[in-house]
Amino acid sequence: TQLLEQSPQFLSIQEGENLTVYCNSSSVFSSLQWYRQEPGEGPVLLVTVVTGGEVKKLKRLTFQFGDARKDSSLHITAAQPGDTGLYLCAGQGAQGGSEKLVFGKGTKLTVNP
Amino acid sequence: NAGVMQNPRHLVRRRGQEARLRCSPMKGHSHVYWYRQLPEEGLKFMVYLQKENIIDESGMPKERFSAEFPKEGPSILRIQQVVRGDSAAYFCASSPLHYTEAFFGQGTRLTVV
């Protein structure tokens, strides 16, 4: 059973479009992190959200942590080809579980020029 | 994530051989985590170590896999008598404190032939 479900699994869009990807769970997390991974590379940390309802912006990327700290979303405005990659969410401190970082399977985003 | 150094980047082993994967954490980080990633998958937690101690090995297979993080030198993930199913990308991450934000290395891609 996957603790963190990410959707969609694959997303292909044109440059300039907006998009939202989701990370959902039935578990409550003490924090949630978003990473971006390019082929052949390790994941790169984008943001950590800690407080329920928290919204963080990173240039054209907007991250939101759900009020109940069970889910999160990543919204990209005016996507660019450089945004192409695998977006992974990872939760920490799942209720009733250990503190290790648990990853979703990711959303593979392709932005076509 | 360039601060976490993993080597080798690519490793080819024949079935039955041993594989040794090395990870040098970022300067000042004393917590190391190992993850495994299969193609089109997220990262699966394997083991969490501090200097000279294994803190959480709940994701490690019971046989053939071991990990260490000695007082001096890099962390080592060791796989004995490798099988084709061990082929994957193995990532190491480090953090300065207990389960805070983790920074990943570029990974070692193990291929068992």
CSV table of C-alpha atoms in Angstrom, one decimal:
chain,number,residue,atom,x,y,z
A,1,THR,CA,0.0,0.0,0.0
A,2,GLN,CA,1.4,3.4,-1.1
A,3,LEU,CA,1.4,5.8,1.8
A,4,LEU,CA,1.6,8.8,-0.5
A,5,GLU,CA,-0.4,8.9,-3.8
A,6,GLN,CA,0.7,11.3,-6.4
A,7,SER,CA,-1.4,12.4,-9.4
A,8,PRO,CA,-1.3,12.5,-12.3
A,9,GLN,CA,1.5,10.0,-12.8
A,10,PHE,CA,2.4,11.5,-16.2
A,11,LEU,CA,1.7,15.0,-17.5
A,12,SER,CA,2.6,16.5,-20.9
A,13,ILE,CA,1.8,20.1,-21.6
A,14,GLN,CA,2.8,23.0,-23.8
A,15,GLU,CA,5.1,25.8,-22.8
A,16,GLY,CA,3.2,28.6,-21.2
A,17,GLU,CA,0.4,26.4,-19.7
A,18,ASN,CA,-0.4,26.2,-16.0
A,19,LEU,CA,-0.6,22.9,-14.1
A,20,THR,CA,-1.2,21.4,-10.7
A,21,VAL,CA,0.1,18.1,-9.3
A,22,TYR,CA,-1.2,16.5,-6.2
A,23,CYS,CA,0.1,14.5,-3.3
A,24,ASN,CA,-2.5,12.7,-1.2
A,25,SER,CA,-2.5,10.5,1.9
A,26,SER,CA,-4.7,9.2,4.6
A,27,SER,CA,-1.9,9.8,7.1
A,28,VAL,CA,-1.1,13.0,8.9
A,29,PHE,CA,2.5,14.2,8.4
A,30,SER,CA,4.6,16.5,10.6
A,31,SER,CA,6.1,17.9,7.4
A,32,LEU,CA,6.1,17.4,3.7
A,33,GLN,CA,8.8,18.0,1.1
A,34,TRP,CA,8.8,18.4,-2.6
A,35,TYR,CA,11.7,17.4,-4.8
A,36,ARG,CA,12.5,17.6,-8.5
A,37,GLN,CA,14.6,14.9,-10.1
A,38,GLU,CA,16.1,15.0,-13.6
A,39,PRO,CA,17.1,11.8,-15.5
A,40,GLY,CA,20.3,10.4,-14.1
A,41,GLU,CA,20.5,12.7,-11.2
A,42,GLY,CA,19.5,12.7,-7.6
A,43,PRO,CA,16.4,14.5,-6.2
A,44,VAL,CA,16.8,18.2,-5.5
A,45,LEU,CA,14.9,19.6,-2.6
A,46,LEU,CA,12.4,22.4,-3.7
A,47,VAL,CA,10.5,23.2,-0.5
A,48,THR,CA,9.5,21.9,2.9
A,49,VAL,CA,6.0,22.7,4.3
A,50,VAL,CA,5.3,22.2,8.0
A,51,THR,CA,2.1,24.0,9.0
A,52,GLY,CA,-1.4,23.0,7.9
A,53,GLY,CA,-2.7,25.4,5.3
A,54,GLU,CA,0.8,26.8,4.6
A,55,VAL,CA,1.5,28.2,1.2
A,56,LYS,CA,5.0,28.7,-0.1
A,57,LYS,CA,6.1,30.3,-3.4
A,58,LEU,CA,9.3,29.7,-5.3
A,59,LYS,CA,9.2,31.9,-8.4
A,60,ARG,CA,6.5,30.3,-10.7
A,61,LEU,CA,6.0,27.4,-8.3
A,62,THR,CA,3.4,27.5,-5.5
A,63,PHE,CA,3.2,24.8,-2.9
A,64,GLN,CA,0.3,24.3,-0.5
A,65,PHE,CA,0.0,22.0,2.5
A,66,GLY,CA,-3.5,20.9,3.3
A,67,ASP,CA,-5.2,22.1,6.5
A,68,ALA,CA,-5.2,18.6,7.9
A,69,ARG,CA,-1.5,18.0,6.9
A,70,LYS,CA,-2.5,14.9,4.8
A,71,ASP,CA,-2.1,16.3,1.4
A,72,SER,CA,-0.2,18.9,-0.7
A,73,SER,CA,-0.3,20.4,-4.1
A,74,LEU,CA,2.3,22.0,-6.4
A,75,HIS,CA,1.1,24.6,-9.0
A,76,ILE,CA,3.3,25.8,-11.8
A,77,THR,CA,2.4,29.0,-13.6
A,78,ALA,CA,3.5,29.5,-17.3
A,79,ALA,CA,5.5,26.2,-17.4
A,80,GLN,CA,8.8,26.2,-19.3
A,81,PRO,CA,10.8,23.4,-20.9
A,82,GLY,CA,13.2,23.7,-18.0
A,83,ASP,CA,10.5,22.6,-15.6
A,84,THR,CA,10.6,19.1,-17.2
A,85,GLY,CA,11.4,16.4,-14.6
A,86,LEU,CA,10.0,14.0,-12.0
A,87,TYR,CA,8.3,15.8,-9.1
A,88,LEU,CA,8.4,13.8,-5.9
A,89,CYS,CA,6.6,14.5,-2.7
A,90,ALA,CA,7.9,13.0,0.5
A,91,GLY,CA,6.2,13.0,3.9
A,92,GLN,CA,7.9,12.8,7.3
A,93,GLY,CA,6.6,11.8,10.7
A,94,ALA,CA,3.5,10.0,9.5
A,95,GLN,CA,1.0,9.5,12.3
A,96,GLY,CA,1.7,6.2,14.0
A,97,GLY,CA,4.8,5.6,12.0
A,98,SER,CA,8.5,6.4,12.2
A,99,GLU,CA,10.1,9.6,11.2
A,100,LYS,CA,11.8,8.4,8.0
A,101,LEU,CA,11.0,10.2,4.8
A,102,VAL,CA,8.4,8.3,2.7
A,103,PHE,CA,8.2,9.1,-1.0
A,104,GLY,CA,5.4,9.0,-3.5
A,105,LYS,CA,6.0,7.6,-6.9
A,106,GLY,CA,6.2,11.0,-8.5
A,107,THR,CA,4.6,12.9,-11.3
A,108,LYS,CA,6.6,12.9,-14.5
A,109,LEU,CA,6.2,16.3,-16.2
A,110,THR,CA,7.1,17.1,-19.8
A,111,VAL,CA,6.9,20.7,-21.0
A,112,ASN,CA,7.1,20.9,-24.8
A,113,PRO,CA,8.4,24.0,-26.4
B,1,ASN,CA,22.8,18.4,-3.5
B,2,ALA,CA,26.3,18.6,-5.0
B,3,GLY,CA,27.7,18.4,-1.5
B,4,VAL,CA,26.7,14.7,-1.0
B,5,MET,CA,29.2,12.6,-2.9
B,6,GLN,CA,28.5,9.1,-4.1
B,7,ASN,CA,30.8,6.8,-5.9
B,8,PRO,CA,30.9,5.1,-8.2
B,9,ARG,CA,28.3,6.7,-10.4
B,10,HIS,CA,27.9,3.5,-12.3
B,11,LEU,CA,28.7,0.0,-11.2
B,12,VAL,CA,28.4,-3.2,-13.2
B,13,ARG,CA,28.6,-6.5,-11.3
B,14,ARG,CA,28.1,-10.1,-12.4
B,15,ARG,CA,25.6,-12.2,-10.5
B,16,GLY,CA,27.2,-13.5,-7.3
B,17,GLN,CA,29.7,-10.7,-6.9
B,18,GLU,CA,29.7,-8.1,-4.2
B,19,ALA,CA,28.8,-4.4,-4.7
B,20,ARG,CA,30.1,-1.6,-2.5
B,21,LEU,CA,28.5,1.8,-2.8
B,22,ARG,CA,30.1,4.7,-1.0
B,23,CYS,CA,28.6,8.0,0.3
B,24,SER,CA,30.3,11.0,1.7
B,25,PRO,CA,27.8,13.3,3.4
B,26,MET,CA,27.8,17.0,3.2
B,27,LYS,CA,30.2,18.7,5.5
B,28,GLY,CA,28.8,19.0,9.0
B,29,HIS,CA,26.1,16.3,8.4
B,30,SER,CA,26.2,13.3,10.7
B,31,HIS,CA,23.0,11.6,9.5
B,32,VAL,CA,22.9,9.5,6.4
B,33,TYR,CA,20.0,7.8,4.7
B,34,TRP,CA,20.1,5.2,1.8
B,35,TYR,CA,17.3,4.9,-0.7
B,36,ARG,CA,16.7,2.7,-3.7
B,37,GLN,CA,14.9,3.7,-6.8
B,38,LEU,CA,13.6,1.5,-9.6
B,39,PRO,CA,12.8,2.9,-13.1
B,40,GLU,CA,9.6,5.1,-13.1
B,41,GLU,CA,9.3,4.6,-9.3
B,42,GLY,CA,9.7,6.8,-6.2
B,43,LEU,CA,12.4,6.3,-3.7
B,44,LYS,CA,12.2,3.4,-1.2
B,45,PHE,CA,13.8,3.9,2.2
B,46,MET,CA,16.4,1.4,3.1
B,47,VAL,CA,18.4,2.5,6.2
B,48,TYR,CA,19.2,5.5,8.4
B,49,LEU,CA,22.6,5.8,10.1
B,50,GLN,CA,24.5,8.1,12.3
B,51,LYS,CA,28.2,7.9,12.9
B,52,GLU,CA,28.9,4.3,14.0
B,53,ASN,CA,25.2,3.5,14.6
B,54,ILE,CA,22.4,2.1,12.6
B,55,ILE,CA,19.2,3.9,13.7
B,56,ASP,CA,16.6,2.5,11.4
B,57,GLU,CA,17.1,-0.4,9.1
B,58,SER,CA,13.5,-1.3,8.6
B,59,GLY,CA,13.8,-1.0,4.8
B,60,MET,CA,16.8,-3.2,4.4
B,61,PRO,CA,16.4,-6.7,3.0
B,62,LYS,CA,17.1,-9.3,5.7
B,63,GLU,CA,19.9,-11.0,3.7
B,64,ARG,CA,22.9,-9.9,1.6
B,65,PHE,CA,22.5,-6.2,2.4
B,66,SER,CA,24.4,-4.3,5.1
B,67,ALA,CA,25.3,-0.7,5.8
B,68,GLU,CA,27.8,1.1,7.9
B,69,PHE,CA,28.9,4.7,8.7
B,70,PRO,CA,32.2,4.5,10.5
B,71,LYS,CA,33.7,7.2,12.7
B,72,GLU,CA,36.1,8.1,9.9
B,73,GLY,CA,35.3,7.8,6.2
B,74,PRO,CA,32.2,7.4,4.0
B,75,SER,CA,29.1,5.4,4.6
B,76,ILE,CA,29.1,2.1,2.8
B,77,LEU,CA,26.2,0.2,1.5
B,78,ARG,CA,27.3,-3.4,0.8
B,79,ILE,CA,25.4,-5.9,-1.3
B,80,GLN,CA,26.7,-9.5,-1.2
B,81,GLN,CA,26.0,-12.1,-3.9
B,82,VAL,CA,24.2,-9.7,-6.1
B,83,VAL,CA,21.2,-10.8,-8.2
B,84,ARG,CA,19.6,-9.2,-11.2
B,85,GLY,CA,16.8,-7.9,-9.1
B,86,ASP,CA,19.3,-5.7,-7.2
B,87,SER,CA,19.8,-3.6,-10.4
B,88,ALA,CA,18.6,-0.1,-9.4
B,89,ALA,CA,19.7,3.4,-8.6
B,90,TYR,CA,20.9,3.7,-5.0
B,91,PHE,CA,20.7,7.2,-3.5
B,92,CYS,CA,22.3,8.5,-0.4
B,93,ALA,CA,21.1,11.6,1.5
B,94,SER,CA,22.5,13.4,4.5
B,95,SER,CA,21.1,15.9,7.0
B,96,PRO,CA,22.6,17.9,9.8
B,97,LEU,CA,20.1,16.8,12.5
B,98,HIS,CA,17.7,14.0,13.2
B,99,TYR,CA,15.4,13.7,10.2
B,100,THR,CA,15.6,17.3,9.1
B,101,GLU,CA,15.7,18.3,5.5
B,102,ALA,CA,17.8,15.8,3.5
B,103,PHE,CA,20.1,16.5,0.6
B,104,PHE,CA,20.7,13.8,-1.9
B,105,GLY,CA,23.7,12.7,-3.9
B,106,GLN,CA,23.7,11.9,-7.6
B,107,GLY,CA,23.3,8.2,-7.0
B,108,THR,CA,25.0,5.0,-7.9
B,109,ARG,CA,23.4,3.0,-10.8
B,110,LEU,CA,24.0,-0.7,-10.2
B,111,THR,CA,23.6,-3.0,-13.1
B,112,VAL,CA,23.8,-6.8,-12.4
B,113,VAL,CA,24.6,-8.8,-15.5
